Structure formats: structure tokens, C-alpha cells
Short mmCIF file of C-alpha atoms in Angstrom, two decimals:
data_model
loop_
_atom_site.label_atom_id
_atom_site.label_comp_id
_atom_site.label_asym_id
_atom_site.label_seq_id
_atom_site.Cartn_x
_atom_site.Cartn_y
_atom_site.Cartn_z
CA MET F 16 117.13 138.65 70.18
CA LYS F 17 117.34 140.04 73.58
CA ILE F 18 115.59 138.30 76.34
CA LYS F 19 113.80 141.70 77.09
CA GLU F 20 112.22 141.57 73.73
CA VAL F 21 110.79 138.07 74.43
CA ILE F 22 109.26 139.35 77.77
CA ALA F 23 107.96 142.33 75.88
CA ALA F 24 106.05 140.26 73.54
CA LEU F 25 104.55 138.06 76.21
CA GLU F 26 103.51 141.30 78.09
CA ARG F 27 101.90 142.82 75.00
CA PHE F 28 99.65 139.75 74.97
CA ALA F 29 98.95 139.90 78.75
CA PRO F 30 99.87 143.15 80.09
CA LEU F 31 100.96 143.14 83.78
CA PRO F 32 98.16 145.45 84.85
CA LEU F 33 95.76 142.62 84.14
CA GLN F 34 97.30 140.69 87.13
CA GLU F 35 95.37 140.26 90.44
CA GLY F 36 96.52 142.56 93.32
CA PHE F 37 98.02 139.74 95.36
CA ASP F 38 100.17 138.63 92.47
CA ASN F 39 103.88 139.02 91.38
CA ALA F 40 103.83 138.29 87.73
CA GLY F 41 106.63 139.66 85.38
CA LEU F 42 110.42 139.41 85.43
CA GLN F 43 111.56 137.41 88.56
CA LEU F 44 115.40 137.58 87.93
CA GLY F 45 117.81 138.15 85.17
CA LEU F 46 119.75 140.81 83.17
CA THR F 47 117.36 141.06 80.35
CA ASP F 48 118.84 144.27 78.60
CA ALA F 49 122.23 142.46 78.30
CA TRP F 50 121.48 138.88 77.55
CA GLU F 51 120.79 137.40 74.12
CA CYS F 52 118.04 134.73 74.37
CA SER F 53 119.66 131.37 73.64
CA GLY F 54 116.30 129.51 74.07
CA ALA F 55 113.25 129.60 76.22
CA LEU F 56 111.98 126.78 78.37
CA LEU F 57 108.32 126.96 78.90
CA CYS F 58 106.78 125.30 82.19
CA LEU F 59 104.12 125.87 84.77
CA ASP F 60 106.26 125.92 87.93
CA VAL F 61 110.02 126.72 88.54
CA THR F 62 111.93 123.95 90.53
CA GLU F 63 115.45 123.17 90.93
CA ARG F 64 115.15 120.43 88.14
CA ILE F 65 113.49 123.10 85.78
CA VAL F 66 116.55 125.13 86.06
CA ASP F 67 118.80 122.12 85.41
CA GLU F 68 116.71 121.32 82.35
CA ALA F 69 117.07 124.78 81.09
CA VAL F 70 120.90 124.76 81.32
CA GLU F 71 120.91 121.17 79.80
CA LYS F 72 118.83 122.40 76.98
CA GLY F 73 120.88 125.57 76.37
CA CYS F 74 118.02 128.00 77.47
CA ASN F 75 118.92 130.99 79.30
CA LEU F 76 115.17 132.13 79.84
CA ILE F 77 112.57 130.19 81.74
CA VAL F 78 108.90 131.36 81.00
CA SER F 79 106.64 129.99 83.85
CA HIS F 80 103.03 130.35 84.76
CA HIS F 81 103.43 130.37 88.50
CA PRO F 82 105.79 133.04 89.83
CA LEU F 83 108.87 131.82 91.64
CA ILE F 84 109.10 134.66 93.87
CA PHE F 85 105.63 135.15 95.48
CA HIS F 86 106.68 136.57 98.84
CA LYS F 87 109.37 138.88 99.81
CA LEU F 88 112.72 137.44 100.21
CA ALA F 89 114.70 138.62 103.15
CA HIS F 90 117.98 136.84 102.17
CA ILE F 91 119.20 134.26 99.64
CA THR F 92 120.74 131.08 101.08
CA ASP F 93 119.92 127.36 100.94
CA GLU F 94 117.09 127.83 103.63
CA ASN F 95 114.27 126.74 101.34
CA PHE F 96 113.66 125.68 97.76
CA VAL F 97 112.77 129.28 96.38
CA GLN F 98 116.00 130.61 97.65
CA ARG F 99 117.90 127.64 96.29
CA ILE F 100 116.29 128.12 92.89
CA VAL F 101 117.13 131.73 92.94
CA PHE F 102 120.79 131.02 93.75
CA LYS F 103 121.07 128.29 91.12
CA ALA F 104 119.46 130.51 88.47
CA ILE F 105 121.59 133.47 89.15
CA GLU F 106 124.65 131.16 89.17
CA GLN F 107 123.81 129.56 85.91
CA HIS F 108 122.86 132.93 84.26
CA VAL F 109 119.25 131.84 83.54
CA ALA F 110 116.59 134.63 83.56
CA ILE F 111 112.99 133.77 84.90
CA VAL F 112 109.78 135.54 83.85
CA SER F 113 106.36 134.51 85.09
CA MET F 114 103.03 135.23 83.27
CA HIS F 115 100.45 134.42 86.03
CA THR F 116 97.06 135.96 86.71
CA ASN F 117 97.74 138.46 83.71
CA MET F 118 97.80 135.29 81.40
CA ASP F 119 94.87 133.88 83.28
CA ASN F 120 92.74 137.02 82.71
CA ALA F 121 93.85 138.04 79.08
CA ARG F 122 91.82 137.28 76.12
CA GLY F 123 93.30 134.11 74.49
CA GLY F 124 95.03 133.18 77.73
CA VAL F 125 94.75 130.23 80.05
CA ASN F 126 90.94 130.08 80.31
CA PHE F 127 90.48 130.51 76.52
CA LYS F 128 92.93 127.62 76.10
CA MET F 129 91.03 125.30 78.45
CA ALA F 130 87.83 126.24 76.56
CA GLU F 131 89.55 125.44 73.25
CA LYS F 132 90.60 122.08 74.56
CA MET F 133 87.13 121.35 75.60
CA GLY F 134 85.66 122.34 72.18
CA LEU F 135 83.55 125.11 73.48
CA ARG F 136 82.09 127.69 71.15
CA ASP F 137 81.17 131.36 71.40
CA VAL F 138 83.63 131.64 74.34
CA ASP F 139 83.61 134.97 76.15
CA PHE F 140 84.44 136.30 79.62
CA LEU F 141 82.25 135.18 82.49
CA VAL F 142 82.21 138.64 84.15
CA GLU F 143 82.72 142.18 82.77
CA ALA F 144 86.08 142.57 81.24
CA ARG F 145 88.33 145.70 81.48
CA THR F 146 90.82 146.88 78.93
CA VAL F 147 94.55 147.45 79.42
CA ASP F 148 96.88 148.53 76.89
CA GLY F 149 94.35 147.52 74.18
CA VAL F 150 93.91 144.00 75.83
CA ASP F 151 90.56 142.82 77.23
CA GLY F 152 90.82 140.87 80.57
CA ALA F 153 88.69 139.40 83.17
CA SER F 154 88.45 136.26 85.40
CA GLY F 155 86.77 133.18 83.99
CA VAL F 156 85.14 132.44 80.61
CA MET F 157 81.92 130.63 79.52
CA GLY F 158 81.07 128.98 76.26
CA SER F 159 78.71 126.39 74.90
CA LEU F 160 79.33 122.74 73.90
CA PRO F 161 78.59 121.86 70.13
CA VAL F 162 76.09 119.38 71.43
CA PRO F 163 74.67 119.25 74.98
CA MET F 164 75.84 116.27 76.88
CA ALA F 165 74.65 114.19 79.96
CA ALA F 166 76.64 115.02 82.99
CA GLU F 167 78.40 111.67 83.13
CA ASP F 168 79.46 112.07 79.46
CA PHE F 169 80.77 115.68 80.12
CA ILE F 170 82.68 114.45 83.19
CA GLY F 171 84.17 111.67 81.02
CA MET F 172 85.13 114.18 78.51
CA LEU F 173 86.95 116.27 81.05
CA LYS F 174 88.95 113.13 82.16
CA ARG F 175 90.10 112.34 78.58
CA VAL F 176 90.96 116.10 77.71
CA PHE F 177 92.81 116.99 80.82
CA GLY F 178 94.18 113.51 81.58
CA VAL F 179 92.81 113.22 85.13
CA GLU F 180 91.87 109.96 86.99
CA CYS F 181 89.21 111.67 88.98
CA VAL F 182 87.01 114.64 88.81
CA GLN F 183 85.51 115.86 92.02
CA THR F 184 81.77 116.77 91.41
CA ASN F 185 78.60 117.46 93.37
CA GLU F 186 75.65 115.16 92.59
CA LEU F 187 75.13 114.57 88.88
CA LEU F 188 73.00 117.14 87.12
CA ARG F 189 69.78 115.54 85.79
CA ARG F 190 69.66 117.83 82.86
CA PRO F 191 72.02 118.15 79.80
CA VAL F 192 75.15 120.13 80.16
CA GLY F 193 75.20 122.83 77.47
CA LYS F 194 76.75 126.18 78.80
CA VAL F 195 80.01 125.65 80.58
CA ALA F 196 81.73 128.32 82.81
CA LEU F 197 85.37 127.74 83.78
CA CYS F 198 88.46 129.12 85.36
CA GLY F 199 91.78 127.56 85.61
CA GLY F 200 93.60 127.22 88.94
CA ALA F 201 91.73 128.21 92.04
CA GLY F 202 88.43 129.54 90.51
CA SER F 203 85.85 128.89 93.25
CA PHE F 204 85.35 132.61 93.78
CA LEU F 205 83.47 132.66 90.35
CA LEU F 206 81.01 129.86 91.10
CA ALA F 207 78.14 132.37 91.95
CA ASP F 208 78.85 134.21 88.86
CA ALA F 209 78.59 131.07 86.89
CA VAL F 210 75.29 130.26 88.45
CA ARG F 211 74.02 133.91 87.68
CA ALA F 212 75.08 133.52 84.00
CA GLY F 213 73.15 130.40 83.56
CA ALA F 214 75.99 128.05 83.25
CA ASP F 215 75.00 124.22 83.42
CA ALA F 216 78.62 123.28 84.74
CA PHE F 217 81.47 124.95 86.34
CA VAL F 218 84.94 123.71 85.75
CA THR F 219 87.94 124.65 87.81
CA GLY F 220 91.18 123.50 89.36
CA GLU F 221 90.38 123.45 93.10
CA MET F 222 87.52 124.23 95.43
CA HIS F 223 87.03 124.17 99.16
CA TYR F 224 84.91 121.26 100.73
CA HIS F 225 81.96 123.66 102.03
CA GLU F 226 81.56 125.34 98.53
CA PHE F 227 80.16 122.08 97.19
CA PHE F 228 77.13 122.41 99.39
CA ASP F 229 73.68 123.97 98.33
CA GLN F 230 74.32 123.72 94.57
CA GLU F 231 72.27 120.40 94.00
CA GLN F 232 70.73 120.74 90.37
CA ARG F 233 71.64 124.43 90.14
CA ILE F 234 75.07 123.63 88.45
CA GLN F 235 77.57 120.86 87.87
CA ILE F 236 80.72 121.38 89.80
CA CYS F 237 83.68 119.78 88.19
CA VAL F 238 87.13 120.22 90.06
CA ILE F 239 89.99 118.52 87.85
CA GLY F 240 93.08 119.57 89.77
CA HIS F 241 95.16 122.81 89.76
CA TYR F 242 98.05 121.70 87.75
CA GLN F 243 95.82 119.73 85.31
CA SER F 244 93.66 122.75 84.61
CA GLU F 245 96.70 124.97 83.64
CA GLN F 246 98.84 122.26 81.97
CA PHE F 247 98.33 123.73 78.47
CA THR F 248 99.63 127.17 79.37
CA GLY F 249 103.08 126.37 77.74
CA GLU F 250 101.23 126.16 74.38
CA ILE F 251 100.22 129.75 74.76
CA PHE F 252 103.79 130.80 75.62
CA ARG F 253 105.04 128.93 72.54
CA GLU F 254 102.54 130.37 70.21
CA ILE F 255 103.20 133.98 71.38
CA ILE F 256 107.00 133.65 71.02
CA GLU F 257 107.08 131.78 67.92
CA ARG F 258 104.66 134.41 66.21
CA GLU F 259 106.38 137.50 67.76
CA CYS F 260 110.05 136.50 68.26
CA PRO F 261 110.90 134.41 65.10
CA GLY F 262 114.14 132.58 65.63
CA VAL F 263 113.92 132.14 69.34
CA ARG F 264 114.03 128.48 70.16
CA CYS F 265 111.27 127.11 72.49
CA CYS F 266 111.41 123.97 74.44
CA MET F 267 108.48 122.66 76.36
CA THR F 268 109.52 121.29 79.78
CA GLU F 269 109.64 117.36 79.88
CA ILE F 270 109.23 117.56 83.82
CA CYS F 271 105.94 117.25 85.52
CA THR F 272 106.06 119.61 88.37
CA ASN F 273 102.63 118.76 89.90
CA PRO F 274 103.44 118.28 93.61
CA ILE F 275 100.20 116.44 94.20
CA ARG F 276 100.02 112.56 93.59
CA CYS F 277 97.12 110.30 93.54
CA TRP F 278 97.31 106.68 94.80
#
């Protein structure tokens, strides 16, 4: 199967027009018409080690969540890590495609996967969705816990599910958490929408310091880390490729690309 067919399957699930205006999702580099797909390495970020891993595993396609090329490249040298990765991928004949905010926004995408891991029910978009190529998309989702939980128990569940050592929160809510709004990555722009929708808790990957103020007992803010919130995205890629492109070998990366460490 050609690499372009694998990319087409991913884009049918999460059409590129669903991406945000600042984004650069889609094909990053590679000759997709000419190359047969020898295997797809699935990851969150593209690093030099990820390209090496793809080569070692015989994969000539990398499917990432975060785009490798986000800003204009004026030249390709060894000046920075993005340029080195581009050079190495071209040299090794490895194509790279990134499904970023289009995969965040698509029904069944990143936010729905987070909700699935948390066991939420009746999950739907937090804000009004738009339809592109037959696919509904919007930022953020909201659902309900099967049984409401005390705030400290809810936070403990997040730590277990997402494998985090610490959850950044505002003061603990003094009522049960039942309705949960969430957005993977940097989702603080949806906090006000979550409050308006009546959510008891809002879970996201990162927020600014000042956004924690003035929310006491209105909503339980839970910040679990950008990488941690999106770590299951590779599972979505694998499900799509295995369903739509039978015979294409999928490899989940064994490399943690999270650049942030806790000591």
C-alpha cells in the first residue's frame, strides 16, 4: 500500500480543514505517491531518535501528533533540531505526516480518547461543532462520570489513568465531581466554556498561572501535563490504520519524547 493511501485514511478520519488556523498539520515531507509503506511508526513528537527508531524498525512512515515543521524553514542545515531531523528523514527516505489540531478536534479524536480512558459517559463536544467532509469537529468535549466522585478521588483517578506524579489544581471542590470537561494539550481557552456548560471539573494539559484565579468552588481545574494528556494519540492512529489499511504494519514508539522532567 502506498504511503499516500495511509495518509488519506488518516485524513478521512480527521480532515485537514478541521485544524486550527495557526497549525501546520498534514504531510511534512516525503514522496508519498512513489513510496510503498513498509511500516508506520506512531508517536507524539518527531525527534532525531524517533527517525532512528523508524529506520531500525523498517518503517518508512512516521505518523506524529505534533507537527515537525511548524514555522517556515529558510534553509536546511544542522542549525537546529528541526533542520537536522528534516535532513535525516530525507536522507533515510522516511516520510513524516502529522495529525495535530485536526485530530484534536475530530469526533473520536484525542479528546474523545482521553474521555474513554477516564470512563466518561455520554461524551460530546463542549462547544458547537462544525462539519467538514462529513466529519464533525470542535475543541474540547464533556461527559459524565458513571458515579460522581469526591474531588480528591477524582484527582487520584487522573494520576492513575494518565500516569502523572502530580496534578496541578485550584482549591479542592467541596461538592462531588460528576460532569467533566476536557481538552488535551493547551486547553485553557476553553475554561470559560466549561464553566458555562456546568462542568464540575476541567482537565487539560497546561494552563497559565493567572487562569487559576477566581475559580474557587466554580470548577475543579486539573492540569495533568501536555504530553501526558495526549499520550494515547498513537492508539487512535493504530486503530485507523489497522482498520482502513490492512496489512500495513504499525509500531508504537518505545521512546518517551516528553521534554519536561519532574524531580
